[in-house]
Short mmCIF file of C-alpha atoms in Angstrom, two decimals:
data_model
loop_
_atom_site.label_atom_id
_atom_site.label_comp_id
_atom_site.label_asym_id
_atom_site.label_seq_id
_atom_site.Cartn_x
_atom_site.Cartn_y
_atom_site.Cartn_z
CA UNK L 1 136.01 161.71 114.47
CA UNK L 2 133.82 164.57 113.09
CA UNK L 3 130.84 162.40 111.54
CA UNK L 4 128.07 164.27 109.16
CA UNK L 5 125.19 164.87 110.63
CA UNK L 6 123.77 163.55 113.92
CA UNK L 7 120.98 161.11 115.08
CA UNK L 8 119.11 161.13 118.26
CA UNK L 9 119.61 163.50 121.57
CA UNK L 10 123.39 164.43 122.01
CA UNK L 11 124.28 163.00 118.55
CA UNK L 12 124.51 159.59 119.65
CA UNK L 13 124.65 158.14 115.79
CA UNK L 14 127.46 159.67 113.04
CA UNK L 15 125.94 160.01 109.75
CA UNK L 16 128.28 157.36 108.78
CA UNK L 17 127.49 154.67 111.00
CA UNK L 18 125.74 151.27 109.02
CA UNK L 19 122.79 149.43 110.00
CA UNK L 20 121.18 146.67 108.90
CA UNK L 21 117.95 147.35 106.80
CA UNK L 22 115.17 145.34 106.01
CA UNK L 23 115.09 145.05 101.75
CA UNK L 24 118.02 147.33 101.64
CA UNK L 25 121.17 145.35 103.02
CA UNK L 26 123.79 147.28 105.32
CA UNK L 27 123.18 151.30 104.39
CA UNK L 28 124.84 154.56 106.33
CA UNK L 29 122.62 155.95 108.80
CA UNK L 30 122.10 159.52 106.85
CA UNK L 31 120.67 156.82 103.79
CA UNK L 32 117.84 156.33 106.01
CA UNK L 33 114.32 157.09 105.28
CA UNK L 34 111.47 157.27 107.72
CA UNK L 35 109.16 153.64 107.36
CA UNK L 36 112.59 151.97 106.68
CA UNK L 37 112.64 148.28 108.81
CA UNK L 38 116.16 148.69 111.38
CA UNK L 39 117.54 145.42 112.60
CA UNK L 40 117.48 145.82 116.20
CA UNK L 41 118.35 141.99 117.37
CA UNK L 42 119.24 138.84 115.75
CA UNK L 43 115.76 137.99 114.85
CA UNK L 44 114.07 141.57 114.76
CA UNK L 45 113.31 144.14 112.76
CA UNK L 46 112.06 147.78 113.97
CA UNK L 47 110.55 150.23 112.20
CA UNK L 48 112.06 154.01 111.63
CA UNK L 49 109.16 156.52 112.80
CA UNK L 50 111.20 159.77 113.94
CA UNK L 51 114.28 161.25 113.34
CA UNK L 52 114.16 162.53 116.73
CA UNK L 53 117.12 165.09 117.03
CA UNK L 54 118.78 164.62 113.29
CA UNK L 55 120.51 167.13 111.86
CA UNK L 56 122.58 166.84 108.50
CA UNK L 57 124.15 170.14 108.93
CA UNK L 58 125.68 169.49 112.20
CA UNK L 59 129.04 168.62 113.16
CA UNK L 60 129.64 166.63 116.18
CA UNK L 61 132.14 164.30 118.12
CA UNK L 62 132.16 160.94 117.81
CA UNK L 63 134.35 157.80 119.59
CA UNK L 64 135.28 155.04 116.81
CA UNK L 65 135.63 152.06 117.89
CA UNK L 66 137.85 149.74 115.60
CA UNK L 67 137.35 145.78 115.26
CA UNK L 68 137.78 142.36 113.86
CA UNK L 69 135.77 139.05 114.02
CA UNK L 70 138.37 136.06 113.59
CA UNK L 71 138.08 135.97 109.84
CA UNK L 72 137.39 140.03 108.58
CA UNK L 73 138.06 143.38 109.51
CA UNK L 74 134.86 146.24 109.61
CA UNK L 75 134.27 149.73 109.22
CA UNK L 76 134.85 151.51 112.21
CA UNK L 77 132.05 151.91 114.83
CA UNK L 78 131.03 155.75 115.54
CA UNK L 79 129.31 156.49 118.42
CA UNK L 80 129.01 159.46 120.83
CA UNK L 81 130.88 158.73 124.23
CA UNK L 82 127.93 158.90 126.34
CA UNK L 83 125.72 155.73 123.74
CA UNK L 84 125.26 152.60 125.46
CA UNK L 85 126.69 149.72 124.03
CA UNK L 86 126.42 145.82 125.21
CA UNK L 87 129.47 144.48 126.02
CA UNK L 88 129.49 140.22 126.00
CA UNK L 89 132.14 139.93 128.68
CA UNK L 90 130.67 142.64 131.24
CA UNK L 91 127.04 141.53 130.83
CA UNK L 92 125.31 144.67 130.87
CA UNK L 93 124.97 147.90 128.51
CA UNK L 94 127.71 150.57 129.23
CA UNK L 95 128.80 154.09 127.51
CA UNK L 96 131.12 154.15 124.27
CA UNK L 97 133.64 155.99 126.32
CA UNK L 98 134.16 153.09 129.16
CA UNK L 99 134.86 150.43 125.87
CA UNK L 100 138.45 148.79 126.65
CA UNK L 101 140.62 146.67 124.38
CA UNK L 102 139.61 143.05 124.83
CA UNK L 103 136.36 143.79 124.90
CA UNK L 104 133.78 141.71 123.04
CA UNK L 105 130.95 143.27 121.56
CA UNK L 106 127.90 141.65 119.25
CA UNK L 107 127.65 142.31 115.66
CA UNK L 108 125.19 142.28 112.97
CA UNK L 109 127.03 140.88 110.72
CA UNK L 110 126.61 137.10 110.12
CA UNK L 111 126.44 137.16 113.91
CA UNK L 112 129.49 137.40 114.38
CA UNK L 113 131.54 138.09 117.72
CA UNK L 114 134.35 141.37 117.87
CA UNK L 115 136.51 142.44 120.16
CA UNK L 116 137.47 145.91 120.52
CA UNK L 117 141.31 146.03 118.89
CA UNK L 118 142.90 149.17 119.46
#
């Protein structure tokens, strides 16, 4: 997918990609403002300090990932293939681009559990 605008070193965030904000509910990622409170865990909030490498004029790449808890289906995920992303079943962090179907991944969302669908 060709996301707008890219977060961080190598575009590892699409423009388009949601995240859980303190006062502000579930926003895109090009809605966010510097001082803004990002969920980073269950419990946890993190404040936004730096932009780091965003651009809003800049195209770039992006895997989507696709999936469902047992009850709803999401928005895609869009990362860049080289992002590290925890997967349950393996245990450990690994890039976008090694995600397999079956996979289960952790989501924000009313902690829920996904699994990678297609």
């Amino acid at each position: 997918s060709d996301g707008g605008g890219g977060f961080g070193g190598g575009f590892c965030f699409s423009g388009v990609t949601t995240v859980n904000v303190f006062d502000k509910d579930i926003i895109e990622m090009r809605d966010l403002e510097i001082g803004d409170r990002v969920q980073v865990d269950n419990n946890g909030y993190s404040r936004l300090y730096s932009f780091g490498h965003y651009n809003k004029d800049t195209m770039g790449d992006f895997f989507q990932i696709n999936h469902t808890s047992s009850t709803e289906q999401y928005r895609p995920l869009e990362l860049s293939k080289d992002d590290m992303i925890y997967v349950q079943n393996k245990e450990s962090f690994v890039p976008a681009s090694t995600i397999t179907v079956g996979d289960k991944l952790l989501l924000a969302y009313n902690n829920n559990n996904a699994k990678k669908d297609r």
